[in-house]
mmCIF file with all atom_site columns, C-alpha atoms in Angstrom:
data_model
loop_
_atom_site.group_PDB
_atom_site.id
_atom_site.type_symbol
_atom_site.label_atom_id
_atom_site.label_alt_id
_atom_site.label_comp_id
_atom_site.label_asym_id
_atom_site.label_entity_id
_atom_site.label_seq_id
_atom_site.pdbx_PDB_ins_code
_atom_site.Cartn_x
_atom_site.Cartn_y
_atom_site.Cartn_z
_atom_site.occupancy
_atom_site.B_iso_or_equiv
_atom_site.pdbx_formal_charge
_atom_site.auth_seq_id
_atom_site.auth_comp_id
_atom_site.auth_asym_id
_atom_site.auth_atom_id
_atom_site.pdbx_PDB_model_num
ATOM 1   C CA . UNK A 1 1   ? -11.085 34.959 -47.190 1.00 62.00 ? 1   UNK A CA 1
ATOM 2   C CA . UNK A 1 2   ? -10.763 32.516 -50.088 1.00 62.00 ? 2   UNK A CA 1
ATOM 3   C CA . UNK A 1 3   ? -7.266  31.622 -49.094 1.00 64.00 ? 3   UNK A CA 1
ATOM 4   C CA . UNK A 1 4   ? -8.302  30.865 -45.491 1.00 64.00 ? 4   UNK A CA 1
ATOM 5   C CA . UNK A 1 5   ? -11.125 28.655 -46.759 1.00 67.00 ? 5   UNK A CA 1
ATOM 6   C CA . UNK A 1 6   ? -8.901  26.644 -49.109 1.00 67.00 ? 6   UNK A CA 1
ATOM 7   C CA . UNK A 1 7   ? -6.096  26.563 -46.548 1.00 69.00 ? 7   UNK A CA 1
ATOM 8   C CA . UNK A 1 8   ? -8.487  25.091 -44.032 1.00 71.00 ? 8   UNK A CA 1
ATOM 9   C CA . UNK A 1 9   ? -10.234 22.624 -46.311 1.00 74.00 ? 9   UNK A CA 1
ATOM 10  C CA . UNK A 1 10  ? -7.063  21.170 -47.898 1.00 74.00 ? 10  UNK A CA 1
ATOM 11  C CA . UNK A 1 11  ? -5.523  19.645 -44.715 1.00 76.00 ? 11  UNK A CA 1
ATOM 12  C CA . UNK A 1 12  ? -9.007  18.810 -43.345 1.00 78.00 ? 12  UNK A CA 1
ATOM 13  C CA . UNK A 1 13  ? -9.860  16.693 -46.373 1.00 79.00 ? 13  UNK A CA 1
ATOM 14  C CA . UNK A 1 14  ? -6.525  14.849 -46.098 1.00 80.00 ? 14  UNK A CA 1
ATOM 15  C CA . UNK A 1 15  ? -7.031  14.180 -42.430 1.00 81.00 ? 15  UNK A CA 1
ATOM 16  C CA . UNK A 1 16  ? -10.556 12.920 -42.832 1.00 82.00 ? 16  UNK A CA 1
ATOM 17  C CA . UNK A 1 17  ? -9.545  10.732 -45.743 1.00 83.00 ? 17  UNK A CA 1
ATOM 18  C CA . UNK A 1 18  ? -6.629  9.346  -43.795 1.00 83.00 ? 18  UNK A CA 1
ATOM 19  C CA . UNK A 1 19  ? -8.684  8.603  -40.715 1.00 82.00 ? 19  UNK A CA 1
ATOM 20  C CA . UNK A 1 20  ? -11.534 6.893  -42.535 1.00 81.00 ? 20  UNK A CA 1
ATOM 21  C CA . UNK A 1 21  ? -9.526  4.745  -44.992 1.00 84.00 ? 21  UNK A CA 1
ATOM 22  C CA . UNK A 1 22  ? -8.144  1.224  -44.371 1.00 86.00 ? 22  UNK A CA 1
ATOM 23  C CA . UNK A 1 23  ? -4.360  0.907  -44.033 1.00 86.00 ? 23  UNK A CA 1
ATOM 24  C CA . UNK A 1 24  ? -4.110  -1.108 -47.321 1.00 90.00 ? 24  UNK A CA 1
ATOM 25  C CA . UNK A 1 25  ? -5.795  1.570  -49.397 1.00 89.00 ? 25  UNK A CA 1
ATOM 26  C CA . UNK A 1 26  ? -4.681  4.686  -47.495 1.00 88.00 ? 26  UNK A CA 1
ATOM 27  C CA . UNK A 1 27  ? -1.655  5.588  -49.614 1.00 87.00 ? 27  UNK A CA 1
ATOM 28  C CA . UNK A 1 28  ? -3.521  5.264  -52.904 1.00 90.00 ? 28  UNK A CA 1
ATOM 29  C CA . UNK A 1 29  ? -6.483  7.263  -51.614 1.00 88.00 ? 29  UNK A CA 1
ATOM 30  C CA . UNK A 1 30  ? -4.277  9.992  -50.205 1.00 86.00 ? 30  UNK A CA 1
ATOM 31  C CA . UNK A 1 31  ? -2.385  10.314 -53.485 1.00 86.00 ? 31  UNK A CA 1
ATOM 32  C CA . UNK A 1 32  ? -5.708  10.781 -55.253 1.00 86.00 ? 32  UNK A CA 1
ATOM 33  C CA . UNK A 1 33  ? -6.815  13.516 -52.786 1.00 83.00 ? 33  UNK A CA 1
ATOM 34  C CA . UNK A 1 34  ? -3.573  15.440 -53.411 1.00 80.00 ? 34  UNK A CA 1
ATOM 35  C CA . UNK A 1 35  ? -3.660  14.897 -57.110 1.00 83.00 ? 35  UNK A CA 1
ATOM 36  C CA . UNK A 1 36  ? -7.029  16.532 -57.377 1.00 82.00 ? 36  UNK A CA 1
ATOM 37  C CA . UNK A 1 37  ? -5.305  19.861 -56.694 1.00 79.00 ? 37  UNK A CA 1
ATOM 38  C CA . UNK A 1 38  ? -3.774  19.658 -60.149 1.00 81.00 ? 38  UNK A CA 1
ATOM 39  C CA . UNK A 1 39  ? -7.071  18.676 -61.714 1.00 86.00 ? 39  UNK A CA 1
ATOM 40  C CA . UNK A 1 40  ? -8.683  21.633 -60.017 1.00 83.00 ? 40  UNK A CA 1
ATOM 41  C CA . UNK A 1 41  ? -6.062  23.914 -61.560 1.00 81.00 ? 41  UNK A CA 1
ATOM 42  C CA . UNK A 1 42  ? -6.760  22.523 -65.028 1.00 87.00 ? 42  UNK A CA 1
ATOM 43  C CA . UNK A 1 43  ? -10.565 22.895 -64.553 1.00 89.00 ? 43  UNK A CA 1
ATOM 44  C CA . UNK A 1 44  ? -10.157 26.477 -63.354 1.00 87.00 ? 44  UNK A CA 1
ATOM 45  C CA . UNK A 1 45  ? -8.220  27.304 -66.462 1.00 88.00 ? 45  UNK A CA 1
ATOM 46  C CA . UNK A 1 46  ? -10.808 25.589 -68.637 1.00 91.00 ? 46  UNK A CA 1
ATOM 47  C CA . UNK A 1 47  ? -13.641 27.612 -67.049 1.00 92.00 ? 47  UNK A CA 1
ATOM 48  C CA . UNK A 1 48  ? -11.799 30.806 -67.853 1.00 91.00 ? 48  UNK A CA 1
ATOM 49  C CA . UNK A 1 49  ? -10.987 29.644 -71.377 1.00 91.00 ? 49  UNK A CA 1
ATOM 50  C CA . UNK A 1 50  ? -14.578 28.607 -72.152 1.00 93.00 ? 50  UNK A CA 1
ATOM 51  C CA . UNK A 1 51  ? -15.945 31.811 -70.739 1.00 93.00 ? 51  UNK A CA 1
ATOM 52  C CA . UNK A 1 52  ? -13.602 33.939 -72.813 1.00 92.00 ? 52  UNK A CA 1
ATOM 53  C CA . UNK A 1 53  ? -14.176 31.842 -76.034 1.00 93.00 ? 53  UNK A CA 1
ATOM 54  C CA . UNK A 1 54  ? -17.899 32.193 -75.674 1.00 95.00 ? 54  UNK A CA 1
ATOM 55  C CA . UNK A 1 55  ? -17.666 35.965 -75.553 1.00 94.00 ? 55  UNK A CA 1
ATOM 56  C CA . UNK A 1 56  ? -17.548 36.679 -71.858 1.00 91.00 ? 56  UNK A CA 1
ATOM 57  C CA . UNK A 1 57  ? -15.936 39.917 -70.898 1.00 93.00 ? 57  UNK A CA 1
ATOM 58  C CA . UNK A 1 58  ? -12.838 40.013 -68.763 1.00 90.00 ? 58  UNK A CA 1
ATOM 59  C CA . UNK A 1 59  ? -14.814 41.378 -65.860 1.00 92.00 ? 59  UNK A CA 1
ATOM 60  C CA . UNK A 1 60  ? -17.459 38.761 -66.088 1.00 94.00 ? 60  UNK A CA 1
ATOM 61  C CA . UNK A 1 61  ? -14.941 35.887 -66.567 1.00 93.00 ? 61  UNK A CA 1
ATOM 62  C CA . UNK A 1 62  ? -12.855 36.473 -63.480 1.00 90.00 ? 62  UNK A CA 1
ATOM 63  C CA . UNK A 1 63  ? -16.073 36.934 -61.378 1.00 93.00 ? 63  UNK A CA 1
ATOM 64  C CA . UNK A 1 64  ? -17.650 33.837 -62.842 1.00 93.00 ? 64  UNK A CA 1
ATOM 65  C CA . UNK A 1 65  ? -14.466 31.770 -62.348 1.00 91.00 ? 65  UNK A CA 1
ATOM 66  C CA . UNK A 1 66  ? -14.198 32.865 -58.750 1.00 88.00 ? 66  UNK A CA 1
ATOM 67  C CA . UNK A 1 67  ? -17.873 32.226 -58.084 1.00 90.00 ? 67  UNK A CA 1
ATOM 68  C CA . UNK A 1 68  ? -17.746 28.892 -59.860 1.00 89.00 ? 68  UNK A CA 1
ATOM 69  C CA . UNK A 1 69  ? -14.808 27.940 -57.627 1.00 84.00 ? 69  UNK A CA 1
ATOM 70  C CA . UNK A 1 70  ? -17.053 28.422 -54.552 1.00 83.00 ? 70  UNK A CA 1
ATOM 71  C CA . UNK A 1 71  ? -19.381 25.627 -55.653 1.00 86.00 ? 71  UNK A CA 1
ATOM 72  C CA . UNK A 1 72  ? -17.112 22.736 -54.466 1.00 82.00 ? 72  UNK A CA 1
ATOM 73  C CA . UNK A 1 73  ? -16.577 24.604 -51.202 1.00 79.00 ? 73  UNK A CA 1
ATOM 74  C CA . UNK A 1 74  ? -20.333 25.036 -50.640 1.00 85.00 ? 74  UNK A CA 1
ATOM 75  C CA . UNK A 1 75  ? -20.954 21.412 -51.405 1.00 86.00 ? 75  UNK A CA 1
ATOM 76  C CA . UNK A 1 76  ? -18.155 20.208 -49.089 1.00 81.00 ? 76  UNK A CA 1
ATOM 77  C CA . UNK A 1 77  ? -19.404 22.494 -46.273 1.00 82.00 ? 77  UNK A CA 1
ATOM 78  C CA . UNK A 1 78  ? -22.868 20.830 -46.555 1.00 88.00 ? 78  UNK A CA 1
ATOM 79  C CA . UNK A 1 79  ? -21.434 17.384 -46.488 1.00 85.00 ? 79  UNK A CA 1
ATOM 80  C CA . UNK A 1 80  ? -18.976 18.203 -43.623 1.00 81.00 ? 80  UNK A CA 1
ATOM 81  C CA . UNK A 1 81  ? -21.944 19.546 -41.659 1.00 86.00 ? 81  UNK A CA 1
ATOM 82  C CA . UNK A 1 82  ? -23.842 16.267 -42.078 1.00 88.00 ? 82  UNK A CA 1
ATOM 83  C CA . UNK A 1 83  ? -20.813 14.013 -41.564 1.00 82.00 ? 83  UNK A CA 1
ATOM 84  C CA . UNK A 1 84  ? -20.332 12.102 -38.305 1.00 83.00 ? 84  UNK A CA 1
ATOM 85  C CA . UNK A 1 85  ? -17.051 12.194 -36.562 1.00 80.00 ? 85  UNK A CA 1
ATOM 86  C CA . UNK A 1 86  ? -14.544 9.496  -37.459 1.00 76.00 ? 86  UNK A CA 1
ATOM 87  C CA . UNK A 1 87  ? -13.702 6.885  -34.809 1.00 78.00 ? 87  UNK A CA 1
ATOM 88  C CA . UNK A 1 88  ? -10.137 8.161  -34.648 1.00 74.00 ? 88  UNK A CA 1
ATOM 89  C CA . UNK A 1 89  ? -11.252 11.718 -33.849 1.00 75.00 ? 89  UNK A CA 1
ATOM 90  C CA . UNK A 1 90  ? -13.707 10.489 -31.196 1.00 78.00 ? 90  UNK A CA 1
ATOM 91  C CA . UNK A 1 91  ? -10.947 8.417  -29.524 1.00 77.00 ? 91  UNK A CA 1
ATOM 92  C CA . UNK A 1 92  ? -8.478  11.297 -29.716 1.00 74.00 ? 92  UNK A CA 1
ATOM 93  C CA . UNK A 1 93  ? -11.116 13.685 -28.198 1.00 74.00 ? 93  UNK A CA 1
ATOM 94  C CA . UNK A 1 94  ? -11.624 11.407 -25.201 1.00 73.00 ? 94  UNK A CA 1
ATOM 95  C CA . UNK A 1 95  ? -7.874  11.046 -24.600 1.00 69.00 ? 95  UNK A CA 1
ATOM 96  C CA . UNK A 1 96  ? -7.036  14.743 -25.093 1.00 67.00 ? 96  UNK A CA 1
ATOM 97  C CA . UNK A 1 97  ? -6.188  15.609 -21.493 1.00 60.00 ? 97  UNK A CA 1
ATOM 98  C CA . UNK A 1 98  ? -3.539  12.862 -21.189 1.00 61.00 ? 98  UNK A CA 1
ATOM 99  C CA . UNK A 1 99  ? -2.164  13.713 -24.631 1.00 59.00 ? 99  UNK A CA 1
ATOM 100 C CA . UNK A 1 100 ? -1.029  17.278 -23.871 1.00 62.00 ? 100 UNK A CA 1
ATOM 101 C CA . UNK A 1 101 ? 1.965   16.143 -21.869 1.00 63.00 ? 101 UNK A CA 1
ATOM 102 C CA . UNK A 1 102 ? 2.947   13.560 -24.497 1.00 68.00 ? 102 UNK A CA 1
ATOM 103 C CA . UNK A 1 103 ? 2.845   16.174 -27.267 1.00 68.00 ? 103 UNK A CA 1
ATOM 104 C CA . UNK A 1 104 ? 5.272   18.420 -25.326 1.00 70.00 ? 104 UNK A CA 1
ATOM 105 C CA . UNK A 1 105 ? 7.509   15.417 -24.629 1.00 72.00 ? 105 UNK A CA 1
ATOM 106 C CA . UNK A 1 106 ? 7.567   14.686 -28.356 1.00 71.00 ? 106 UNK A CA 1
ATOM 107 C CA . UNK A 1 107 ? 9.457   17.972 -29.006 1.00 75.00 ? 107 UNK A CA 1
ATOM 108 C CA . UNK A 1 108 ? 12.307  16.759 -26.898 1.00 79.00 ? 108 UNK A CA 1
ATOM 109 C CA . UNK A 1 109 ? 12.703  13.648 -29.148 1.00 81.00 ? 109 UNK A CA 1
ATOM 110 C CA . UNK A 1 110 ? 15.466  14.445 -31.674 1.00 87.00 ? 110 UNK A CA 1
ATOM 111 C CA . UNK A 1 111 ? 14.372  11.820 -34.204 1.00 88.00 ? 111 UNK A CA 1
ATOM 112 C CA . UNK A 1 112 ? 10.821  13.182 -34.283 1.00 84.00 ? 112 UNK A CA 1
ATOM 113 C CA . UNK A 1 113 ? 12.019  16.773 -34.625 1.00 86.00 ? 113 UNK A CA 1
ATOM 114 C CA . UNK A 1 114 ? 14.272  15.762 -37.584 1.00 89.00 ? 114 UNK A CA 1
ATOM 115 C CA . UNK A 1 115 ? 11.346  14.001 -39.250 1.00 87.00 ? 115 UNK A CA 1
ATOM 116 C CA . UNK A 1 116 ? 9.079   17.019 -38.736 1.00 84.00 ? 116 UNK A CA 1
ATOM 117 C CA . UNK A 1 117 ? 11.695  19.382 -40.130 1.00 87.00 ? 117 UNK A CA 1
ATOM 118 C CA . UNK A 1 118 ? 12.359  17.170 -43.157 1.00 89.00 ? 118 UNK A CA 1
ATOM 119 C CA . UNK A 1 119 ? 8.614   16.843 -43.876 1.00 84.00 ? 119 UNK A CA 1
ATOM 120 C CA . UNK A 1 120 ? 7.939   20.555 -43.460 1.00 85.00 ? 120 UNK A CA 1
ATOM 121 C CA . UNK A 1 121 ? 10.934  21.495 -45.658 1.00 88.00 ? 121 UNK A CA 1
ATOM 122 C CA . UNK A 1 122 ? 10.010  19.117 -48.449 1.00 87.00 ? 122 UNK A CA 1
ATOM 123 C CA . UNK A 1 123 ? 6.412   20.329 -48.269 1.00 80.00 ? 123 UNK A CA 1
ATOM 124 C CA . UNK A 1 124 ? 7.557   23.929 -48.387 1.00 85.00 ? 124 UNK A CA 1
ATOM 125 C CA . UNK A 1 125 ? 9.731   23.288 -51.476 1.00 85.00 ? 125 UNK A CA 1
ATOM 126 C CA . UNK A 1 126 ? 6.850   21.471 -53.181 1.00 80.00 ? 126 UNK A CA 1
ATOM 127 C CA . UNK A 1 127 ? 4.596   24.455 -52.516 1.00 78.00 ? 127 UNK A CA 1
ATOM 128 C CA . UNK A 1 128 ? 7.175   26.910 -53.890 1.00 81.00 ? 128 UNK A CA 1
ATOM 129 C CA . UNK A 1 129 ? 7.496   24.975 -57.128 1.00 79.00 ? 129 UNK A CA 1
ATOM 130 C CA . UNK A 1 130 ? 3.802   24.124 -57.542 1.00 75.00 ? 130 UNK A CA 1
ATOM 131 C CA . UNK A 1 131 ? 2.341   27.577 -56.670 1.00 75.00 ? 131 UNK A CA 1
ATOM 132 C CA . UNK A 1 132 ? 5.276   29.402 -58.299 1.00 74.00 ? 132 UNK A CA 1
ATOM 133 C CA . UNK A 1 133 ? 4.562   27.665 -61.582 1.00 71.00 ? 133 UNK A CA 1
ATOM 134 C CA . UNK A 1 134 ? 0.858   28.293 -61.235 1.00 71.00 ? 134 UNK A CA 1
ATOM 135 C CA . UNK A 1 135 ? 1.252   31.950 -60.385 1.00 73.00 ? 135 UNK A CA 1
ATOM 136 C CA . UNK A 1 136 ? 3.697   32.798 -63.139 1.00 73.00 ? 136 UNK A CA 1
ATOM 137 C CA . UNK A 1 137 ? 2.659   30.392 -65.935 1.00 74.00 ? 137 UNK A CA 1
ATOM 138 C CA . UNK A 1 138 ? 1.388   33.314 -67.978 1.00 76.00 ? 138 UNK A CA 1
ATOM 139 C CA . UNK A 1 139 ? 4.799   35.043 -67.830 1.00 79.00 ? 139 UNK A CA 1
ATOM 140 C CA . UNK A 1 140 ? 6.585   31.763 -68.446 1.00 73.00 ? 140 UNK A CA 1
ATOM 141 C CA . UNK A 1 141 ? 4.407   31.071 -71.494 1.00 72.00 ? 141 UNK A CA 1
ATOM 142 C CA . UNK A 1 142 ? 5.033   34.555 -72.706 1.00 78.00 ? 142 UNK A CA 1
ATOM 143 C CA . UNK A 1 143 ? 8.823   34.101 -72.459 1.00 81.00 ? 143 UNK A CA 1
ATOM 144 C CA . UNK A 1 144 ? 8.476   30.900 -74.381 1.00 76.00 ? 144 UNK A CA 1
ATOM 145 C CA . UNK A 1 145 ? 6.625   32.718 -77.173 1.00 75.00 ? 145 UNK A CA 1
ATOM 146 C CA . UNK A 1 146 ? 3.361   30.950 -76.369 1.00 67.00 ? 146 UNK A CA 1
ATOM 147 C CA . UNK A 1 147 ? 1.490   33.872 -74.842 1.00 60.00 ? 147 UNK A CA 1
#
């Protein structure tokens, strides 16, 4: 369930940020949105470290870290609930019926398909390296004599 929540929030936050930011600041703001993933990884590790250093048991620590990780999700759910739709979404919603045919036509465009394939492949490789390092950093640190 946690993975579905994070998997849904991550692209949604990027889409909302992109839609509601001016063209001149969009790249910088989008980079900050994606860079917060690394900061979240560091903060998650710090929560575990602080809990263990203050005498928390292993069972308490993982439960506390998982529960503490729900706080940003709960806060973002509240703010998403109160948020008004962006102008871009409202415009797209009104033009949805005419858009279906143009989306299907886009798949016959070779240049768009190559762009989509290149973007998806690079994102996939980024995810493998990012999550692979995150998942196995304990083993990597152990092999380096740091664990």
